[in-house]
Amino acid sequence: KHRMLLLPIYYPIDTKQTIVNGKEITDTIYHTIPDFKFINQNGDTITQNFITNKFFVADFFFTTCPAICPKMMFNMKQINVVTEKTPDFVIISHTVNPKHDSVPVLAKYAQLVHADAKKWALVTGSKKDIYDMGIDGYKLAVDEDPRAPGGFLHSELFVLVDKQKRIRGYYDGTDSAAVNKLMRDIKMLSATYQAKEGKAKIIQKHHD
């Protein structure tokens, strides 16, 4: 329980006061990832249902990126392998170049990185939706920049999001030490959820 507290929750936006047993309790309300609608590498529409009761890692990339994407994708592939047996964990990779990265292009790329759409969605959509999601949803720098290698500037950060859709961490996807930390944090979050669910089952048993 205490280790869970080591993972920060980003972007408090408000507080809420409630009275519990005559005591005033202040709860912080945090920024959460907004609802979305994108198309994955199989051509299927994915919405927030994809992340219901799941925690996940999100990132932004494009298939023709010559600079940081190959390294980021290699590291995301490692995360995908390590979390293969984590049932309540998924990955969402958003292309910042939807004009080029059509469904067939993403499908081909998905094969390269062994991304099974059930577990790892490579998504495209309208450019505005993707960029809004990056900037407002994940609070990342996502933009077109003709000076950046490949013509797009996008964040190298992987974002860890919990089951309440709150941001729990940012990790440099090109840095193996940061990616290792992310893997440890995923494990920790997973263990916390399993412990909570185990506890809930025990309580349920007492009630039955």
PDB file of C-alpha atoms in Angstrom:
ATOM      1  CA  LYS A   1       0.000   0.000   0.000  1.00  0.00           C
ATOM      2  CA  HIS A   2       2.705   2.455   0.970  1.00  0.00           C
ATOM      3  CA  ARG A   3       4.751   1.851  -2.167  1.00  0.00           C
ATOM      4  CA  MET A   4       1.838   2.974  -4.329  1.00  0.00           C
ATOM      5  CA  LEU A   5       2.231   6.409  -2.767  1.00  0.00           C
ATOM      6  CA  LEU A   6       5.717   6.655  -4.252  1.00  0.00           C
ATOM      7  CA  LEU A   7       4.173   7.136  -7.694  1.00  0.00           C
ATOM      8  CA  PRO A   8       3.085  10.764  -7.974  1.00  0.00           C
ATOM      9  CA  ILE A   9      -0.256  11.802  -9.458  1.00  0.00           C
ATOM     10  CA  TYR A  10       0.189  14.674 -11.895  1.00  0.00           C
ATOM     11  CA  TYR A  11      -1.860  17.830 -12.444  1.00  0.00           C
ATOM     12  CA  PRO A  12      -4.155  18.424  -9.478  1.00  0.00           C
ATOM     13  CA  ILE A  13      -6.983  20.616 -10.788  1.00  0.00           C
ATOM     14  CA  ASP A  14      -9.320  21.033  -7.850  1.00  0.00           C
ATOM     15  CA  THR A  15     -10.162  19.968  -4.326  1.00  0.00           C
ATOM     16  CA  LYS A  16     -13.390  18.605  -2.944  1.00  0.00           C
ATOM     17  CA  GLN A  17     -14.446  18.763   0.705  1.00  0.00           C
ATOM     18  CA  THR A  18     -16.583  16.008   2.171  1.00  0.00           C
ATOM     19  CA  ILE A  19     -17.653  15.255   5.721  1.00  0.00           C
ATOM     20  CA  VAL A  20     -16.916  11.691   6.820  1.00  0.00           C
ATOM     21  CA  ASN A  21     -17.861  10.700  10.394  1.00  0.00           C
ATOM     22  CA  GLY A  22     -18.042  14.344  11.362  1.00  0.00           C
ATOM     23  CA  LYS A  23     -14.537  15.030  10.044  1.00  0.00           C
ATOM     24  CA  GLU A  24     -13.859  17.220   7.046  1.00  0.00           C
ATOM     25  CA  ILE A  25     -11.915  15.338   4.389  1.00  0.00           C
ATOM     26  CA  THR A  26     -10.246  17.153   1.495  1.00  0.00           C
ATOM     27  CA  ASP A  27      -9.895  15.153  -1.699  1.00  0.00           C
ATOM     28  CA  THR A  28      -7.794  16.323  -4.615  1.00  0.00           C
ATOM     29  CA  ILE A  29      -9.342  16.036  -8.061  1.00  0.00           C
ATOM     30  CA  TYR A  30      -6.748  15.320 -10.735  1.00  0.00           C
ATOM     31  CA  HIS A  31      -6.572  15.855 -14.476  1.00  0.00           C
ATOM     32  CA  THR A  32      -7.701  12.717 -16.329  1.00  0.00           C
ATOM     33  CA  ILE A  33      -7.209  11.538 -19.911  1.00  0.00           C
ATOM     34  CA  PRO A  34     -10.261  12.600 -21.965  1.00  0.00           C
ATOM     35  CA  ASP A  35     -12.426  10.225 -24.004  1.00  0.00           C
ATOM     36  CA  PHE A  36     -11.126   9.444 -27.469  1.00  0.00           C
ATOM     37  CA  LYS A  37     -11.922   7.752 -30.760  1.00  0.00           C
ATOM     38  CA  PHE A  38      -9.081   6.521 -32.978  1.00  0.00           C
ATOM     39  CA  ILE A  39      -8.497   3.775 -35.570  1.00  0.00           C
ATOM     40  CA  ASN A  40      -5.994   1.011 -34.781  1.00  0.00           C
ATOM     41  CA  GLN A  41      -3.646  -1.036 -37.000  1.00  0.00           C
ATOM     42  CA  ASN A  42      -6.464  -3.502 -37.808  1.00  0.00           C
ATOM     43  CA  GLY A  43      -8.773  -0.738 -38.975  1.00  0.00           C
ATOM     44  CA  ASP A  44     -10.958  -1.057 -35.858  1.00  0.00           C
ATOM     45  CA  THR A  45     -12.285   1.951 -33.968  1.00  0.00           C
ATOM     46  CA  ILE A  46     -10.875   2.149 -30.466  1.00  0.00           C
ATOM     47  CA  THR A  47     -12.339   4.340 -27.758  1.00  0.00           C
ATOM     48  CA  GLN A  48     -11.867   4.714 -23.999  1.00  0.00           C
ATOM     49  CA  ASN A  49     -13.456   1.226 -23.733  1.00  0.00           C
ATOM     50  CA  PHE A  50      -9.996  -0.053 -24.681  1.00  0.00           C
ATOM     51  CA  ILE A  51      -8.675   1.252 -21.348  1.00  0.00           C
ATOM     52  CA  THR A  52     -11.680   0.541 -19.095  1.00  0.00           C
ATOM     53  CA  ASN A  53     -10.367  -1.112 -15.900  1.00  0.00           C
ATOM     54  CA  LYS A  54      -6.876  -1.064 -17.363  1.00  0.00           C
ATOM     55  CA  PHE A  55      -3.751   0.946 -16.737  1.00  0.00           C
ATOM     56  CA  PHE A  56      -1.592   1.800 -19.704  1.00  0.00           C
ATOM     57  CA  VAL A  57       1.390   3.508 -21.308  1.00  0.00           C
ATOM     58  CA  ALA A  58       0.905   6.010 -24.140  1.00  0.00           C
ATOM     59  CA  ASP A  59       3.376   7.545 -26.565  1.00  0.00           C
ATOM     60  CA  PHE A  60       3.567   9.456 -29.863  1.00  0.00           C
ATOM     61  CA  PHE A  61       5.598   8.434 -32.907  1.00  0.00           C
ATOM     62  CA  PHE A  62       5.504   8.251 -36.711  1.00  0.00           C
ATOM     63  CA  THR A  63       6.588   5.364 -38.901  1.00  0.00           C
ATOM     64  CA  THR A  64       9.047   7.327 -41.059  1.00  0.00           C
ATOM     65  CA  CYS A  65      10.746   9.014 -38.091  1.00  0.00           C
ATOM     66  CA  PRO A  66      14.505   8.675 -38.620  1.00  0.00           C
ATOM     67  CA  ALA A  67      15.656   9.911 -35.234  1.00  0.00           C
ATOM     68  CA  ILE A  68      14.171   8.833 -31.902  1.00  0.00           C
ATOM     69  CA  CYS A  69      11.260   6.565 -32.911  1.00  0.00           C
ATOM     70  CA  PRO A  70      13.256   3.417 -33.712  1.00  0.00           C
ATOM     71  CA  LYS A  71      14.792   3.560 -30.238  1.00  0.00           C
ATOM     72  CA  MET A  72      11.459   4.384 -28.594  1.00  0.00           C
ATOM     73  CA  MET A  73       9.739   1.559 -30.429  1.00  0.00           C
ATOM     74  CA  PHE A  74      12.485  -0.897 -29.524  1.00  0.00           C
ATOM     75  CA  ASN A  75      12.000   0.042 -25.866  1.00  0.00           C
ATOM     76  CA  MET A  76       8.202  -0.112 -26.113  1.00  0.00           C
ATOM     77  CA  LYS A  77       8.610  -3.565 -27.631  1.00  0.00           C
ATOM     78  CA  GLN A  78      10.541  -4.597 -24.485  1.00  0.00           C
ATOM     79  CA  ILE A  79       7.714  -3.238 -22.312  1.00  0.00           C
ATOM     80  CA  ASN A  80       5.222  -5.178 -24.415  1.00  0.00           C
ATOM     81  CA  VAL A  81       7.194  -8.407 -23.893  1.00  0.00           C
ATOM     82  CA  VAL A  82       7.627  -7.855 -20.147  1.00  0.00           C
ATOM     83  CA  THR A  83       3.907  -7.110 -19.648  1.00  0.00           C
ATOM     84  CA  GLU A  84       2.666  -9.979 -21.799  1.00  0.00           C
ATOM     85  CA  LYS A  85       1.081 -11.688 -18.802  1.00  0.00           C
ATOM     86  CA  THR A  86      -0.227  -8.511 -17.166  1.00  0.00           C
ATOM     87  CA  PRO A  87      -3.924  -8.833 -18.038  1.00  0.00           C
ATOM     88  CA  ASP A  88      -5.000  -5.305 -17.073  1.00  0.00           C
ATOM     89  CA  PHE A  89      -2.252  -3.436 -18.943  1.00  0.00           C
ATOM     90  CA  VAL A  90      -2.255  -2.068 -22.528  1.00  0.00           C
ATOM     91  CA  ILE A  91      -0.204   0.297 -24.728  1.00  0.00           C
ATOM     92  CA  ILE A  92      -1.402   3.062 -27.058  1.00  0.00           C
ATOM     93  CA  SER A  93       1.011   4.531 -29.619  1.00  0.00           C
ATOM     94  CA  HIS A  94      -0.366   7.530 -31.546  1.00  0.00           C
ATOM     95  CA  THR A  95       1.034   8.539 -34.925  1.00  0.00           C
ATOM     96  CA  VAL A  96       1.668  12.280 -35.300  1.00  0.00           C
ATOM     97  CA  ASN A  97       1.654  11.887 -39.089  1.00  0.00           C
ATOM     98  CA  PRO A  98      -1.815  10.494 -39.906  1.00  0.00           C
ATOM     99  CA  LYS A  99      -1.534  11.670 -43.510  1.00  0.00           C
ATOM    100  CA  HIS A 100       1.174   9.105 -44.190  1.00  0.00           C
ATOM    101  CA  ASP A 101       0.491   6.539 -41.464  1.00  0.00           C
ATOM    102  CA  SER A 102      -2.640   4.919 -42.848  1.00  0.00           C
ATOM    103  CA  VAL A 103      -4.058   1.660 -41.467  1.00  0.00           C
ATOM    104  CA  PRO A 104      -2.016  -0.533 -43.891  1.00  0.00           C
ATOM    105  CA  VAL A 105       1.164   1.376 -42.978  1.00  0.00           C
ATOM    106  CA  LEU A 106       0.444   0.936 -39.253  1.00  0.00           C
ATOM    107  CA  ALA A 107      -0.399  -2.749 -39.799  1.00  0.00           C
ATOM    108  CA  LYS A 108       2.985  -3.303 -41.424  1.00  0.00           C
ATOM    109  CA  TYR A 109       4.737  -1.405 -38.639  1.00  0.00           C
ATOM    110  CA  ALA A 110       2.790  -3.388 -36.025  1.00  0.00           C
ATOM    111  CA  GLN A 111       4.224  -6.591 -37.499  1.00  0.00           C
ATOM    112  CA  LEU A 112       7.738  -5.187 -37.183  1.00  0.00           C
ATOM    113  CA  VAL A 113       7.294  -4.445 -33.479  1.00  0.00           C
ATOM    114  CA  HIS A 114       5.084  -7.499 -32.793  1.00  0.00           C
ATOM    115  CA  ALA A 115       2.178  -5.338 -31.653  1.00  0.00           C
ATOM    116  CA  ASP A 116      -0.972  -7.398 -31.091  1.00  0.00           C
ATOM    117  CA  ALA A 117      -3.886  -4.937 -31.421  1.00  0.00           C
ATOM    118  CA  LYS A 118      -5.632  -6.398 -28.358  1.00  0.00           C
ATOM    119  CA  LYS A 119      -2.696  -5.385 -26.186  1.00  0.00           C
ATOM    120  CA  TRP A 120      -0.849  -2.685 -28.123  1.00  0.00           C
ATOM    121  CA  ALA A 121      -2.840  -0.294 -30.302  1.00  0.00           C
ATOM    122  CA  LEU A 122      -1.015   1.742 -32.948  1.00  0.00           C
ATOM    123  CA  VAL A 123      -3.571   4.438 -33.667  1.00  0.00           C
ATOM    124  CA  THR A 124      -4.355   7.086 -36.222  1.00  0.00           C
ATOM    125  CA  GLY A 125      -7.187   9.584 -36.544  1.00  0.00           C
ATOM    126  CA  SER A 126      -7.762  13.203 -37.440  1.00  0.00           C
ATOM    127  CA  LYS A 127      -4.650  15.256 -36.953  1.00  0.00           C
ATOM    128  CA  LYS A 128      -6.478  17.683 -34.687  1.00  0.00           C
ATOM    129  CA  ASP A 129      -7.729  14.878 -32.425  1.00  0.00           C
ATOM    130  CA  ILE A 130      -4.262  13.354 -32.145  1.00  0.00           C
ATOM    131  CA  TYR A 131      -2.519  16.641 -31.445  1.00  0.00           C
ATOM    132  CA  ASP A 132      -5.239  17.753 -28.981  1.00  0.00           C
ATOM    133  CA  MET A 133      -4.858  14.434 -27.197  1.00  0.00           C
ATOM    134  CA  GLY A 134      -1.089  14.845 -26.982  1.00  0.00           C
ATOM    135  CA  ILE A 135      -1.163  18.433 -25.799  1.00  0.00           C
ATOM    136  CA  ASP A 136      -4.322  18.588 -23.663  1.00  0.00           C
ATOM    137  CA  GLY A 137      -4.701  14.938 -22.701  1.00  0.00           C
ATOM    138  CA  TYR A 138      -1.142  13.804 -22.006  1.00  0.00           C
ATOM    139  CA  LYS A 139       0.306  17.331 -21.601  1.00  0.00           C
ATOM    140  CA  LEU A 140       3.074  16.679 -24.136  1.00  0.00           C
ATOM    141  CA  ALA A 141       4.735  18.781 -26.808  1.00  0.00           C
ATOM    142  CA  VAL A 142       3.418  17.467 -30.120  1.00  0.00           C
ATOM    143  CA  ASP A 143       3.841  19.586 -33.206  1.00  0.00           C
ATOM    144  CA  GLU A 144       4.911  19.685 -36.828  1.00  0.00           C
ATOM    145  CA  ASP A 145       8.336  21.216 -37.224  1.00  0.00           C
ATOM    146  CA  PRO A 146      10.075  21.292 -40.595  1.00  0.00           C
ATOM    147  CA  ARG A 147      13.410  21.611 -38.774  1.00  0.00           C
ATOM    148  CA  ALA A 148      12.938  18.410 -36.800  1.00  0.00           C
ATOM    149  CA  PRO A 149      14.301  15.214 -38.382  1.00  0.00           C
ATOM    150  CA  GLY A 150      11.516  13.868 -40.587  1.00  0.00           C
ATOM    151  CA  GLY A 151       9.545  17.114 -40.367  1.00  0.00           C
ATOM    152  CA  PHE A 152       7.683  16.383 -37.134  1.00  0.00           C
ATOM    153  CA  LEU A 153       8.556  17.255 -33.628  1.00  0.00           C
ATOM    154  CA  HIS A 154       7.150  14.960 -30.988  1.00  0.00           C
ATOM    155  CA  SER A 155       7.850  14.017 -27.438  1.00  0.00           C
ATOM    156  CA  GLU A 156      10.153  11.130 -26.600  1.00  0.00           C
ATOM    157  CA  LEU A 157       8.237  10.616 -23.361  1.00  0.00           C
ATOM    158  CA  PHE A 158       6.267   7.514 -22.422  1.00  0.00           C
ATOM    159  CA  VAL A 159       3.301   8.360 -20.185  1.00  0.00           C
ATOM    160  CA  LEU A 160       2.045   5.981 -17.491  1.00  0.00           C
ATOM    161  CA  VAL A 161      -1.683   6.298 -16.769  1.00  0.00           C
ATOM    162  CA  ASP A 162      -3.599   4.520 -14.004  1.00  0.00           C
ATOM    163  CA  LYS A 163      -7.048   2.884 -14.054  1.00  0.00           C
ATOM    164  CA  GLN A 164      -8.625   6.189 -13.011  1.00  0.00           C
ATOM    165  CA  LYS A 165      -7.060   7.740 -16.154  1.00  0.00           C
ATOM    166  CA  ARG A 166      -4.702   9.867 -14.046  1.00  0.00           C
ATOM    167  CA  ILE A 167      -1.109  10.473 -15.183  1.00  0.00           C
ATOM    168  CA  ARG A 168       1.350   8.706 -12.862  1.00  0.00           C
ATOM    169  CA  GLY A 169       4.678   9.196 -14.601  1.00  0.00           C
ATOM    170  CA  TYR A 170       6.734  10.443 -17.545  1.00  0.00           C
ATOM    171  CA  TYR A 171       9.733   8.467 -18.801  1.00  0.00           C
ATOM    172  CA  ASP A 172      12.244   9.178 -21.554  1.00  0.00           C
ATOM    173  CA  GLY A 173      11.478   6.454 -24.105  1.00  0.00           C
ATOM    174  CA  THR A 174      14.978   6.709 -25.608  1.00  0.00           C
ATOM    175  CA  ASP A 175      16.760   6.158 -22.298  1.00  0.00           C
ATOM    176  CA  SER A 176      17.144   2.572 -21.095  1.00  0.00           C
ATOM    177  CA  ALA A 177      17.454   3.551 -17.403  1.00  0.00           C
ATOM    178  CA  ALA A 178      14.187   5.527 -17.613  1.00  0.00           C
ATOM    179  CA  VAL A 179      12.495   2.634 -19.430  1.00  0.00           C
ATOM    180  CA  ASN A 180      13.696   0.210 -16.749  1.00  0.00           C
ATOM    181  CA  LYS A 181      12.181   2.488 -14.120  1.00  0.00           C
ATOM    182  CA  LEU A 182       8.918   2.491 -16.071  1.00  0.00           C
ATOM    183  CA  MET A 183       8.937  -1.326 -16.117  1.00  0.00           C
ATOM    184  CA  ARG A 184       9.422  -1.359 -12.332  1.00  0.00           C
ATOM    185  CA  ASP A 185       6.586   1.156 -11.889  1.00  0.00           C
ATOM    186  CA  ILE A 186       4.277  -0.942 -14.095  1.00  0.00           C
ATOM    187  CA  LYS A 187       5.076  -3.980 -11.936  1.00  0.00           C
ATOM    188  CA  MET A 188       4.410  -1.992  -8.777  1.00  0.00           C
ATOM    189  CA  LEU A 189       1.096  -0.634 -10.044  1.00  0.00           C
ATOM    190  CA  SER A 190       0.057  -4.100 -11.198  1.00  0.00           C
ATOM    191  CA  ALA A 191       0.899  -5.614  -7.791  1.00  0.00           C
ATOM    192  CA  THR A 192      -1.114  -2.870  -6.077  1.00  0.00           C
ATOM    193  CA  TYR A 193      -4.153  -3.573  -8.236  1.00  0.00           C
ATOM    194  CA  GLN A 194      -3.860  -7.323  -7.684  1.00  0.00           C
ATOM    195  CA  ALA A 195      -3.612  -6.812  -3.940  1.00  0.00           C
ATOM    196  CA  LYS A 196      -6.690  -4.535  -4.018  1.00  0.00           C
ATOM    197  CA  GLU A 197      -8.655  -7.011  -6.104  1.00  0.00           C
ATOM    198  CA  GLY A 198      -7.608  -9.879  -3.839  1.00  0.00           C
ATOM    199  CA  LYS A 199      -8.803  -7.886  -0.836  1.00  0.00           C
ATOM    200  CA  ALA A 200     -12.102  -7.104  -2.579  1.00  0.00           C
ATOM    201  CA  LYS A 201     -12.618 -10.823  -3.271  1.00  0.00           C
ATOM    202  CA  ILE A 202     -12.006 -11.681   0.383  1.00  0.00           C
ATOM    203  CA  ILE A 203     -14.505  -9.030   1.498  1.00  0.00           C
ATOM    204  CA  GLN A 204     -17.006 -10.360  -1.069  1.00  0.00           C
ATOM    205  CA  LYS A 205     -16.552 -13.871   0.347  1.00  0.00           C
ATOM    206  CA  HIS A 206     -17.368 -12.634   3.854  1.00  0.00           C
ATOM    207  CA  HIS A 207     -20.554 -11.047   2.517  1.00  0.00           C
ATOM    208  CA  ASP A 208     -21.666 -14.102   0.528  1.00  0.00           C
TER     209      ASP A 208
END
